[in-house]
C-alpha cells in the first residue's frame, strides 16, 4: 500500500511538472496549482513521510489535519477549474470570493474540531475510524465536501460530454466521470463506516465495502489526473510534432531564402537567424511562413531565376505547411453554436 501511495504521489508531481511551461506562459495555472496541492496531499499519506513530518510538527497528528485541509483546498481549486471551463466569460469575481470564503469556513471548522479534541493524539489516527462522534463530525467535513464535489463535477462533465465531438476530449471526460464515481464511493463508504464505528463497537470495514473503499482510494486519483491532463498532453505532443516539422523545413529552406534575397534585401522584413537560432527559436512556423512569402514575392518580381527541382519541392512543402496553418486559424475563428 505504501509503495502504491508513493507511486501516486510521483505521478501527480510529474503531472504538475509537465504543466509548469504552460503556467509560465500564463495558461493552466489553476490546473498546476491543483496538481501541486493534490500531489502534496498524497505525499503526506505514506507512513514513511507522515511520521517524520508529524514529528517535526510536535507529534500531535497535525499532519492529519494538514492532509484534510489540503484536500478541501484541492476540491476548491478543482471547482474553480470546472466553473471556468463551463462559464462562457470565465469565473466571476463574486464566484471566486464565494469559493474562497466557503473553503476558509470549512478549514476553520476543521481546525476547531481537530485542535479542540483529545482523539487527535491517537497513534492510529490515520489508519482507522475512531468510534467518537466528534471525530466523525471532523472527518465528515471532508467527506461531505468530496461527495458534493463529485456530484457537481460529474453533472458538469455529463453536460459537456454531449457537446464534445473530439474523441480525446470525450475520453478525458469519461475518465473524470469515473474518478467522480470513485470519489463519491469513497466519501459514502467512509462516512457510513465512521457512523457504524460509533454505533457498534465491533464494527470492521471488511468484504465488498473494504474492496470498494480501497479501489476508489487508489483508482480515483489516477483517473482524475489522467483525465485532466490527457487533452493537454495530446495537444502538447501534436504541437511538438508540428514545431519539429516546421523547424526541419525552416532549416532546409533557409539557404534558398538567403540566396534569392541577397540581391533584393529590401523585399525582406524577416530577421537573420544563426544556425543555433534556427534550432532553438520558439516559433519556427512564423519564420517559415515569412521566408516562404518572401521567396514567392522574389520569384514574382524576378521570374527568370533558376531553381532546382529540390528547391521547388521545398517551396511547395512550405506552401502546403503555411496553407494548412491558415486553414486551422480560420477554423478557430468560427464561433460554435451554443
mmCIF file of C-alpha atoms in Angstrom:
data_model
loop_
_atom_site.group_PDB
_atom_site.id
_atom_site.type_symbol
_atom_site.label_atom_id
_atom_site.label_comp_id
_atom_site.label_asym_id
_atom_site.label_seq_id
_atom_site.Cartn_x
_atom_site.Cartn_y
_atom_site.Cartn_z
ATOM 1 C CA UNK A 1 0.000 0.000 0.000
ATOM 2 C CA UNK A 2 2.798 2.391 0.884
ATOM 3 C CA UNK A 3 4.522 1.723 -2.454
ATOM 4 C CA UNK A 4 1.264 2.485 -4.285
ATOM 5 C CA UNK A 5 0.884 5.770 -2.411
ATOM 6 C CA UNK A 6 4.442 6.748 -3.270
ATOM 7 C CA UNK A 7 3.777 5.891 -6.929
ATOM 8 C CA UNK A 8 0.612 8.005 -6.969
ATOM 9 C CA UNK A 9 2.477 10.919 -5.407
ATOM 10 C CA UNK A 10 5.190 10.653 -8.067
ATOM 11 C CA UNK A 11 2.563 10.609 -10.835
ATOM 12 C CA UNK A 12 0.982 13.815 -9.535
ATOM 13 C CA UNK A 13 4.321 15.595 -9.138
ATOM 14 C CA UNK A 14 5.252 14.614 -12.706
ATOM 15 C CA UNK A 15 1.880 15.870 -13.969
ATOM 16 C CA UNK A 16 2.443 19.163 -12.134
ATOM 17 C CA UNK A 17 5.929 19.483 -13.643
ATOM 18 C CA UNK A 18 4.501 18.958 -17.136
ATOM 19 C CA UNK A 19 2.125 21.909 -16.564
ATOM 20 C CA UNK A 20 4.892 24.292 -15.472
ATOM 21 C CA UNK A 21 5.797 25.532 -19.016
ATOM 22 C CA UNK A 22 2.138 26.308 -19.756
ATOM 23 C CA UNK A 23 1.758 28.096 -16.417
ATOM 24 C CA UNK A 24 4.818 30.238 -17.143
ATOM 25 C CA UNK A 25 3.151 31.291 -20.400
ATOM 26 C CA UNK A 26 0.012 32.216 -18.446
ATOM 27 C CA UNK A 27 -2.054 29.112 -19.219
ATOM 28 C CA UNK A 28 -3.364 26.301 -16.986
ATOM 29 C CA UNK A 29 -2.206 27.984 -13.769
ATOM 30 C CA UNK A 30 -5.233 26.756 -11.751
ATOM 31 C CA UNK A 31 -4.529 23.224 -13.026
ATOM 32 C CA UNK A 32 -0.877 23.476 -11.972
ATOM 33 C CA UNK A 33 -1.866 24.746 -8.529
ATOM 34 C CA UNK A 34 -4.429 21.948 -8.123
ATOM 35 C CA UNK A 35 -1.929 19.265 -9.160
ATOM 36 C CA UNK A 36 0.721 20.653 -6.803
ATOM 37 C CA UNK A 37 -1.694 20.788 -3.846
ATOM 38 C CA UNK A 38 -3.063 17.329 -4.600
ATOM 39 C CA UNK A 39 0.437 15.918 -5.041
ATOM 40 C CA UNK A 40 1.426 17.338 -1.652
ATOM 41 C CA UNK A 41 -1.733 15.855 -0.139
ATOM 42 C CA UNK A 42 -0.924 12.392 -1.490
ATOM 43 C CA UNK A 43 2.719 12.725 -0.451
ATOM 44 C CA UNK A 44 1.728 13.160 3.200
ATOM 45 C CA UNK A 45 -0.232 9.889 3.285
ATOM 46 C CA UNK A 46 2.534 7.218 3.274
ATOM 47 C CA UNK A 47 3.750 6.410 6.774
ATOM 48 C CA UNK A 48 7.475 6.921 5.931
ATOM 49 C CA UNK A 49 6.569 10.550 5.170
ATOM 50 C CA UNK A 50 3.733 11.020 7.665
ATOM 51 C CA UNK A 51 5.724 10.028 10.749
ATOM 52 C CA UNK A 52 8.816 12.242 10.219
ATOM 53 C CA UNK A 53 6.716 15.240 9.186
ATOM 54 C CA UNK A 54 4.453 14.827 12.203
ATOM 55 C CA UNK A 55 7.492 14.526 14.476
ATOM 56 C CA UNK A 56 8.710 17.886 13.185
ATOM 57 C CA UNK A 57 5.281 19.343 13.993
ATOM 58 C CA UNK A 58 5.263 18.053 17.589
ATOM 59 C CA UNK A 59 3.796 14.525 17.239
ATOM 60 C CA UNK A 60 0.214 15.743 17.646
ATOM 61 C CA UNK A 61 -1.029 14.292 14.338
ATOM 62 C CA UNK A 62 -1.055 17.808 12.922
ATOM 63 C CA UNK A 63 -0.100 16.217 9.606
ATOM 64 C CA UNK A 64 -3.511 14.528 9.616
ATOM 65 C CA UNK A 65 -5.194 17.921 9.896
ATOM 66 C CA UNK A 66 -2.977 19.321 7.112
ATOM 67 C CA UNK A 67 -3.964 16.387 4.901
ATOM 68 C CA UNK A 68 -7.679 17.138 5.336
ATOM 69 C CA UNK A 69 -7.209 20.895 4.913
ATOM 70 C CA UNK A 70 -5.211 20.389 1.702
ATOM 71 C CA UNK A 71 -7.955 18.093 0.411
ATOM 72 C CA UNK A 72 -10.518 20.877 0.875
ATOM 73 C CA UNK A 73 -8.220 23.362 -0.885
ATOM 74 C CA UNK A 74 -7.728 20.907 -3.770
ATOM 75 C CA UNK A 75 -11.502 20.495 -4.080
ATOM 76 C CA UNK A 76 -11.920 24.276 -4.201
ATOM 77 C CA UNK A 77 -9.240 24.607 -6.902
ATOM 78 C CA UNK A 78 -10.864 21.889 -8.957
ATOM 79 C CA UNK A 79 -14.216 23.629 -8.601
ATOM 80 C CA UNK A 80 -12.592 26.813 -9.965
ATOM 81 C CA UNK A 81 -11.246 24.863 -12.951
ATOM 82 C CA UNK A 82 -14.674 23.379 -13.687
ATOM 83 C CA UNK A 83 -16.513 26.675 -13.338
ATOM 84 C CA UNK A 84 -14.019 28.488 -15.576
ATOM 85 C CA UNK A 85 -14.415 25.773 -18.201
ATOM 86 C CA UNK A 86 -18.209 25.926 -18.083
ATOM 87 C CA UNK A 87 -18.651 29.713 -17.842
ATOM 88 C CA UNK A 88 -18.706 31.427 -21.279
ATOM 89 C CA UNK A 89 -16.911 34.505 -19.921
ATOM 90 C CA UNK A 90 -14.825 32.868 -17.243
ATOM 91 C CA UNK A 91 -15.236 32.804 -13.492
ATOM 92 C CA UNK A 92 -16.784 35.936 -11.967
ATOM 93 C CA UNK A 93 -15.144 37.760 -9.071
ATOM 94 C CA UNK A 94 -18.148 37.045 -6.869
ATOM 95 C CA UNK A 95 -17.844 33.303 -7.529
ATOM 96 C CA UNK A 96 -14.112 33.379 -6.721
ATOM 97 C CA UNK A 97 -14.767 35.196 -3.452
ATOM 98 C CA UNK A 98 -17.546 32.734 -2.576
ATOM 99 C CA UNK A 99 -15.238 29.774 -3.230
ATOM 100 C CA UNK A 100 -12.504 31.281 -1.060
ATOM 101 C CA UNK A 101 -14.974 32.066 1.744
ATOM 102 C CA UNK A 102 -16.547 28.593 1.767
ATOM 103 C CA UNK A 103 -13.109 26.943 1.735
ATOM 104 C CA UNK A 104 -11.918 29.105 4.623
ATOM 105 C CA UNK A 105 -15.058 28.345 6.667
ATOM 106 C CA UNK A 106 -14.671 24.571 6.180
ATOM 107 C CA UNK A 107 -10.976 24.626 7.093
ATOM 108 C CA UNK A 108 -11.718 26.793 10.146
ATOM 109 C CA UNK A 109 -14.422 24.356 11.262
ATOM 110 C CA UNK A 110 -11.949 21.501 10.829
ATOM 111 C CA UNK A 111 -9.351 23.352 12.898
ATOM 112 C CA UNK A 112 -11.831 23.936 15.755
ATOM 113 C CA UNK A 113 -12.956 20.304 15.756
ATOM 114 C CA UNK A 114 -9.416 18.950 15.475
ATOM 115 C CA UNK A 115 -7.457 21.076 17.929
ATOM 116 C CA UNK A 116 -10.377 21.144 20.393
ATOM 117 C CA UNK A 117 -10.356 17.357 20.757
ATOM 118 C CA UNK A 118 -8.269 14.727 22.526
ATOM 119 C CA UNK A 119 -8.678 11.941 19.937
ATOM 120 C CA UNK A 120 -6.153 13.691 17.702
ATOM 121 C CA UNK A 121 -3.288 12.194 19.756
ATOM 122 C CA UNK A 122 -4.381 8.629 18.905
ATOM 123 C CA UNK A 123 -1.493 6.593 17.489
ATOM 124 C CA UNK A 124 -3.518 5.048 14.651
ATOM 125 C CA UNK A 125 -5.492 8.147 13.736
ATOM 126 C CA UNK A 126 -4.684 7.795 10.032
ATOM 127 C CA UNK A 127 -5.400 4.070 9.883
ATOM 128 C CA UNK A 128 -8.864 3.605 11.401
ATOM 129 C CA UNK A 129 -12.298 5.073 12.073
ATOM 130 C CA UNK A 130 -12.257 6.377 15.635
ATOM 131 C CA UNK A 131 -15.563 5.474 17.366
ATOM 132 C CA UNK A 132 -16.390 9.017 18.506
ATOM 133 C CA UNK A 133 -18.934 11.489 17.248
ATOM 134 C CA UNK A 134 -16.529 14.437 17.366
ATOM 135 C CA UNK A 135 -14.107 12.570 15.099
ATOM 136 C CA UNK A 136 -16.964 11.670 12.767
ATOM 137 C CA UNK A 137 -18.056 15.326 12.632
ATOM 138 C CA UNK A 138 -14.493 16.412 11.868
ATOM 139 C CA UNK A 139 -13.866 13.869 9.098
ATOM 140 C CA UNK A 140 -17.366 14.350 7.689
ATOM 141 C CA UNK A 141 -16.467 17.925 6.683
ATOM 142 C CA UNK A 142 -14.030 16.465 4.150
ATOM 143 C CA UNK A 143 -16.150 13.508 3.076
ATOM 144 C CA UNK A 144 -19.311 15.563 2.529
ATOM 145 C CA UNK A 145 -17.366 18.196 0.570
ATOM 146 C CA UNK A 146 -15.874 15.417 -1.580
ATOM 147 C CA UNK A 147 -19.292 13.905 -2.210
ATOM 148 C CA UNK A 148 -20.876 17.227 -3.181
ATOM 149 C CA UNK A 149 -17.932 17.978 -5.448
ATOM 150 C CA UNK A 150 -18.186 14.559 -7.103
ATOM 151 C CA UNK A 151 -21.880 15.004 -7.930
ATOM 152 C CA UNK A 152 -21.432 18.601 -9.131
ATOM 153 C CA UNK A 153 -18.371 17.817 -11.222
ATOM 154 C CA UNK A 154 -19.959 14.696 -12.729
ATOM 155 C CA UNK A 155 -23.049 16.693 -13.709
ATOM 156 C CA UNK A 156 -20.899 19.286 -15.471
ATOM 157 C CA UNK A 157 -18.919 16.565 -17.277
ATOM 158 C CA UNK A 158 -22.085 14.787 -18.429
ATOM 159 C CA UNK A 159 -23.460 18.056 -19.773
ATOM 160 C CA UNK A 160 -20.222 18.786 -21.623
ATOM 161 C CA UNK A 161 -19.809 15.210 -22.872
ATOM 162 C CA UNK A 162 -22.914 15.534 -25.049
ATOM 163 C CA UNK A 163 -21.486 18.615 -26.777
ATOM 164 C CA UNK A 164 -17.971 17.334 -27.446
ATOM 165 C CA UNK A 165 -17.063 15.835 -30.818
ATOM 166 C CA UNK A 166 -13.336 15.357 -30.263
ATOM 167 C CA UNK A 167 -12.561 11.779 -29.215
ATOM 168 C CA UNK A 168 -9.653 12.609 -26.888
ATOM 169 C CA UNK A 169 -11.800 15.125 -25.014
ATOM 170 C CA UNK A 170 -14.612 12.588 -24.660
ATOM 171 C CA UNK A 171 -12.124 10.071 -23.259
ATOM 172 C CA UNK A 172 -10.850 12.698 -20.812
ATOM 173 C CA UNK A 173 -14.372 13.474 -19.624
ATOM 174 C CA UNK A 174 -15.148 9.765 -19.248
ATOM 175 C CA UNK A 175 -12.072 9.281 -17.058
ATOM 176 C CA UNK A 176 -13.075 12.263 -14.929
ATOM 177 C CA UNK A 177 -16.583 10.796 -14.572
ATOM 178 C CA UNK A 178 -15.016 7.528 -13.418
ATOM 179 C CA UNK A 179 -12.955 9.479 -10.891
ATOM 180 C CA UNK A 180 -16.099 11.256 -9.646
ATOM 181 C CA UNK A 181 -17.817 7.910 -9.147
ATOM 182 C CA UNK A 182 -14.826 6.696 -7.166
ATOM 183 C CA UNK A 183 -14.701 9.841 -5.035
ATOM 184 C CA UNK A 184 -18.415 9.556 -4.269
ATOM 185 C CA UNK A 185 -17.970 5.880 -3.356
ATOM 186 C CA UNK A 186 -15.038 6.710 -1.074
ATOM 187 C CA UNK A 187 -16.974 9.504 0.647
ATOM 188 C CA UNK A 188 -20.124 7.409 1.204
ATOM 189 C CA UNK A 189 -18.242 4.335 2.458
ATOM 190 C CA UNK A 190 -16.048 6.448 4.748
ATOM 191 C CA UNK A 191 -18.930 8.392 6.272
ATOM 192 C CA UNK A 192 -21.054 5.267 6.706
ATOM 193 C CA UNK A 193 -18.169 3.362 8.282
ATOM 194 C CA UNK A 194 -17.413 6.195 10.711
ATOM 195 C CA UNK A 195 -21.051 6.275 11.868
ATOM 196 C CA UNK A 196 -21.198 2.471 12.211
ATOM 197 C CA UNK A 197 -17.936 2.501 14.176
ATOM 198 C CA UNK A 198 -19.608 4.798 16.720
ATOM 199 C CA UNK A 199 -22.810 2.776 16.909
ATOM 200 C CA UNK A 200 -21.250 -0.695 17.032
ATOM 201 C CA UNK A 201 -18.073 -1.357 18.991
ATOM 202 C CA UNK A 202 -17.222 -4.492 16.989
ATOM 203 C CA UNK A 203 -17.596 -2.849 13.554
ATOM 204 C CA UNK A 204 -14.926 -3.704 10.979
ATOM 205 C CA UNK A 205 -14.679 -2.466 7.419
ATOM 206 C CA UNK A 206 -14.472 -5.766 5.544
ATOM 207 C CA UNK A 207 -15.840 -7.511 2.467
ATOM 208 C CA UNK A 208 -17.100 -5.647 -0.574
ATOM 209 C CA UNK A 209 -17.180 -2.345 1.308
ATOM 210 C CA UNK A 210 -13.453 -2.642 2.080
ATOM 211 C CA UNK A 211 -12.739 -3.531 -1.560
ATOM 212 C CA UNK A 212 -14.760 -0.570 -2.850
ATOM 213 C CA UNK A 213 -13.053 1.728 -0.327
ATOM 214 C CA UNK A 214 -9.534 0.627 -1.346
ATOM 215 C CA UNK A 215 -10.174 0.642 -5.097
ATOM 216 C CA UNK A 216 -11.815 4.077 -5.020
ATOM 217 C CA UNK A 217 -8.933 5.471 -2.957
ATOM 218 C CA UNK A 218 -6.368 4.214 -5.451
ATOM 219 C CA UNK A 219 -8.105 4.492 -8.823
ATOM 220 C CA UNK A 220 -9.932 7.812 -8.424
ATOM 221 C CA UNK A 221 -6.794 9.988 -8.208
ATOM 222 C CA UNK A 222 -5.246 8.219 -11.196
ATOM 223 C CA UNK A 223 -8.400 8.618 -13.316
ATOM 224 C CA UNK A 224 -8.686 12.248 -12.274
ATOM 225 C CA UNK A 225 -5.129 13.275 -13.092
ATOM 226 C CA UNK A 226 -5.119 11.385 -16.404
ATOM 227 C CA UNK A 227 -8.495 12.821 -17.360
ATOM 228 C CA UNK A 228 -7.435 16.375 -16.552
ATOM 229 C CA UNK A 229 -4.119 16.081 -18.353
ATOM 230 C CA UNK A 230 -4.908 13.863 -21.333
ATOM 231 C CA UNK A 231 -6.163 16.538 -23.734
ATOM 232 C CA UNK A 232 -3.350 18.923 -22.793
ATOM 233 C CA UNK A 233 -0.787 16.147 -23.272
ATOM 234 C CA UNK A 234 -2.144 15.162 -26.673
ATOM 235 C CA UNK A 235 -2.227 18.807 -27.772
ATOM 236 C CA UNK A 236 1.311 19.303 -26.484
ATOM 237 C CA UNK A 237 2.595 16.291 -28.390
ATOM 238 C CA UNK A 238 0.830 17.458 -31.554
ATOM 239 C CA UNK A 239 2.285 20.956 -31.159
ATOM 240 C CA UNK A 240 5.746 19.483 -30.575
ATOM 241 C CA UNK A 241 5.461 17.366 -33.712
ATOM 242 C CA UNK A 242 4.306 20.369 -35.745
ATOM 243 C CA UNK A 243 7.135 22.542 -34.432
ATOM 244 C CA UNK A 244 9.653 19.822 -35.264
ATOM 245 C CA UNK A 245 8.402 19.580 -38.864
ATOM 246 C CA UNK A 246 8.364 23.373 -39.185
ATOM 247 C CA UNK A 247 11.918 23.577 -37.821
ATOM 248 C CA UNK A 248 13.240 20.951 -40.247
ATOM 249 C CA UNK A 249 11.629 22.684 -43.223
ATOM 250 C CA UNK A 250 12.827 26.081 -41.987
ATOM 251 C CA UNK A 251 16.389 24.749 -41.836
ATOM 252 C CA UNK A 252 16.114 23.320 -45.370
ATOM 253 C CA UNK A 253 14.557 26.386 -46.975
ATOM 254 C CA UNK A 254 16.826 28.995 -45.346
ATOM 255 C CA UNK A 255 19.757 28.619 -47.840
ATOM 256 C CA UNK A 256 17.358 29.212 -50.752
ATOM 257 C CA UNK A 257 15.831 32.227 -48.991
ATOM 258 C CA UNK A 258 19.302 33.679 -48.359
ATOM 259 C CA UNK A 259 20.362 33.192 -51.975
ATOM 260 C CA UNK A 260 17.233 34.690 -53.545
ATOM 261 C CA UNK A 261 17.059 37.659 -51.165
ATOM 262 C CA UNK A 262 20.764 38.505 -51.385
ATOM 263 C CA UNK A 263 20.122 40.789 -54.390
ATOM 264 C CA UNK A 264 16.774 42.131 -53.159
ATOM 265 C CA UNK A 265 17.140 42.629 -49.403
ATOM 266 C CA UNK A 266 14.514 45.394 -49.497
ATOM 267 C CA UNK A 267 11.872 42.699 -50.017
ATOM 268 C CA UNK A 268 12.592 41.122 -46.640
ATOM 269 C CA UNK A 269 11.299 42.012 -43.192
ATOM 270 C CA UNK A 270 12.455 38.699 -41.741
ATOM 271 C CA UNK A 271 15.429 38.833 -39.420
ATOM 272 C CA UNK A 272 18.529 36.754 -39.933
ATOM 273 C CA UNK A 273 18.894 33.689 -37.719
ATOM 274 C CA UNK A 274 22.118 31.905 -36.907
ATOM 275 C CA UNK A 275 22.282 28.096 -37.267
ATOM 276 C CA UNK A 276 21.893 27.808 -33.493
ATOM 277 C CA UNK A 277 18.860 30.110 -33.527
ATOM 278 C CA UNK A 278 17.283 28.014 -36.272
ATOM 279 C CA UNK A 279 17.451 25.076 -33.873
ATOM 280 C CA UNK A 280 16.218 26.944 -30.793
ATOM 281 C CA UNK A 281 13.820 29.660 -31.996
ATOM 282 C CA UNK A 282 10.488 29.304 -30.158
ATOM 283 C CA UNK A 283 8.146 29.830 -33.137
ATOM 284 C CA UNK A 284 9.692 28.197 -36.212
ATOM 285 C CA UNK A 285 6.357 28.208 -38.037
ATOM 286 C CA UNK A 286 6.222 32.016 -38.120
ATOM 287 C CA UNK A 287 9.725 32.276 -39.596
ATOM 288 C CA UNK A 288 8.910 29.549 -42.105
ATOM 289 C CA UNK A 289 5.804 31.465 -43.207
ATOM 290 C CA UNK A 290 7.696 34.735 -43.614
ATOM 291 C CA UNK A 291 10.530 33.183 -45.599
ATOM 292 C CA UNK A 292 8.126 31.331 -47.853
ATOM 293 C CA UNK A 293 6.196 34.535 -48.588
ATOM 294 C CA UNK A 294 9.392 36.463 -49.300
ATOM 295 C CA UNK A 295 10.631 33.711 -51.627
ATOM 296 C CA UNK A 296 7.342 33.840 -53.559
ATOM 297 C CA UNK A 297 7.489 37.640 -53.746
ATOM 298 C CA UNK A 298 11.033 37.481 -55.049
ATOM 299 C CA UNK A 299 10.093 34.950 -57.718
ATOM 300 C CA UNK A 300 7.172 37.099 -58.834
ATOM 301 C CA UNK A 301 9.477 40.108 -59.150
ATOM 302 C CA UNK A 302 12.323 38.166 -60.808
ATOM 303 C CA UNK A 303 10.719 35.175 -62.529
ATOM 304 C CA UNK A 304 13.795 34.256 -64.609
ATOM 305 C CA UNK A 305 15.774 32.923 -61.657
ATOM 306 C CA UNK A 306 16.856 29.306 -61.865
ATOM 307 C CA UNK A 307 15.578 26.833 -59.315
ATOM 308 C CA UNK A 308 16.451 23.160 -58.983
ATOM 309 C CA UNK A 309 13.705 20.520 -58.636
ATOM 310 C CA UNK A 310 14.724 20.024 -54.996
ATOM 311 C CA UNK A 311 14.312 23.734 -54.280
ATOM 312 C CA UNK A 312 10.895 23.790 -55.954
ATOM 313 C CA UNK A 313 9.880 20.844 -53.780
ATOM 314 C CA UNK A 314 10.918 22.737 -50.652
ATOM 315 C CA UNK A 315 8.901 25.768 -51.699
ATOM 316 C CA UNK A 316 5.849 23.587 -52.349
ATOM 317 C CA UNK A 317 6.253 21.896 -48.977
ATOM 318 C CA UNK A 318 6.494 25.278 -47.240
ATOM 319 C CA UNK A 319 3.371 26.449 -49.054
ATOM 320 C CA UNK A 320 1.481 23.327 -48.022
ATOM 321 C CA UNK A 321 2.530 23.860 -44.420
ATOM 322 C CA UNK A 322 1.559 27.542 -44.324
ATOM 323 C CA UNK A 323 -1.769 26.893 -46.074
ATOM 324 C CA UNK A 324 -2.570 24.175 -43.549
ATOM 325 C CA UNK A 325 -1.806 26.591 -40.714
ATOM 326 C CA UNK A 326 -4.031 29.277 -42.257
ATOM 327 C CA UNK A 327 -6.884 26.802 -42.563
ATOM 328 C CA UNK A 328 -6.598 25.896 -38.874
ATOM 329 C CA UNK A 329 -6.503 29.561 -37.872
ATOM 330 C CA UNK A 330 -9.597 30.293 -39.953
ATOM 331 C CA UNK A 331 -11.404 27.382 -38.311
ATOM 332 C CA UNK A 332 -10.707 28.766 -34.836
ATOM 333 C CA UNK A 333 -12.466 31.991 -35.803
ATOM 334 C CA UNK A 334 -15.754 30.151 -36.299
ATOM 335 C CA UNK A 335 -17.867 30.505 -33.159
ATOM 336 C CA UNK A 336 -19.626 27.195 -32.329
ATOM 337 C CA UNK A 337 -23.361 27.187 -31.808
ATOM 338 C CA UNK A 338 -24.424 27.271 -28.191
#
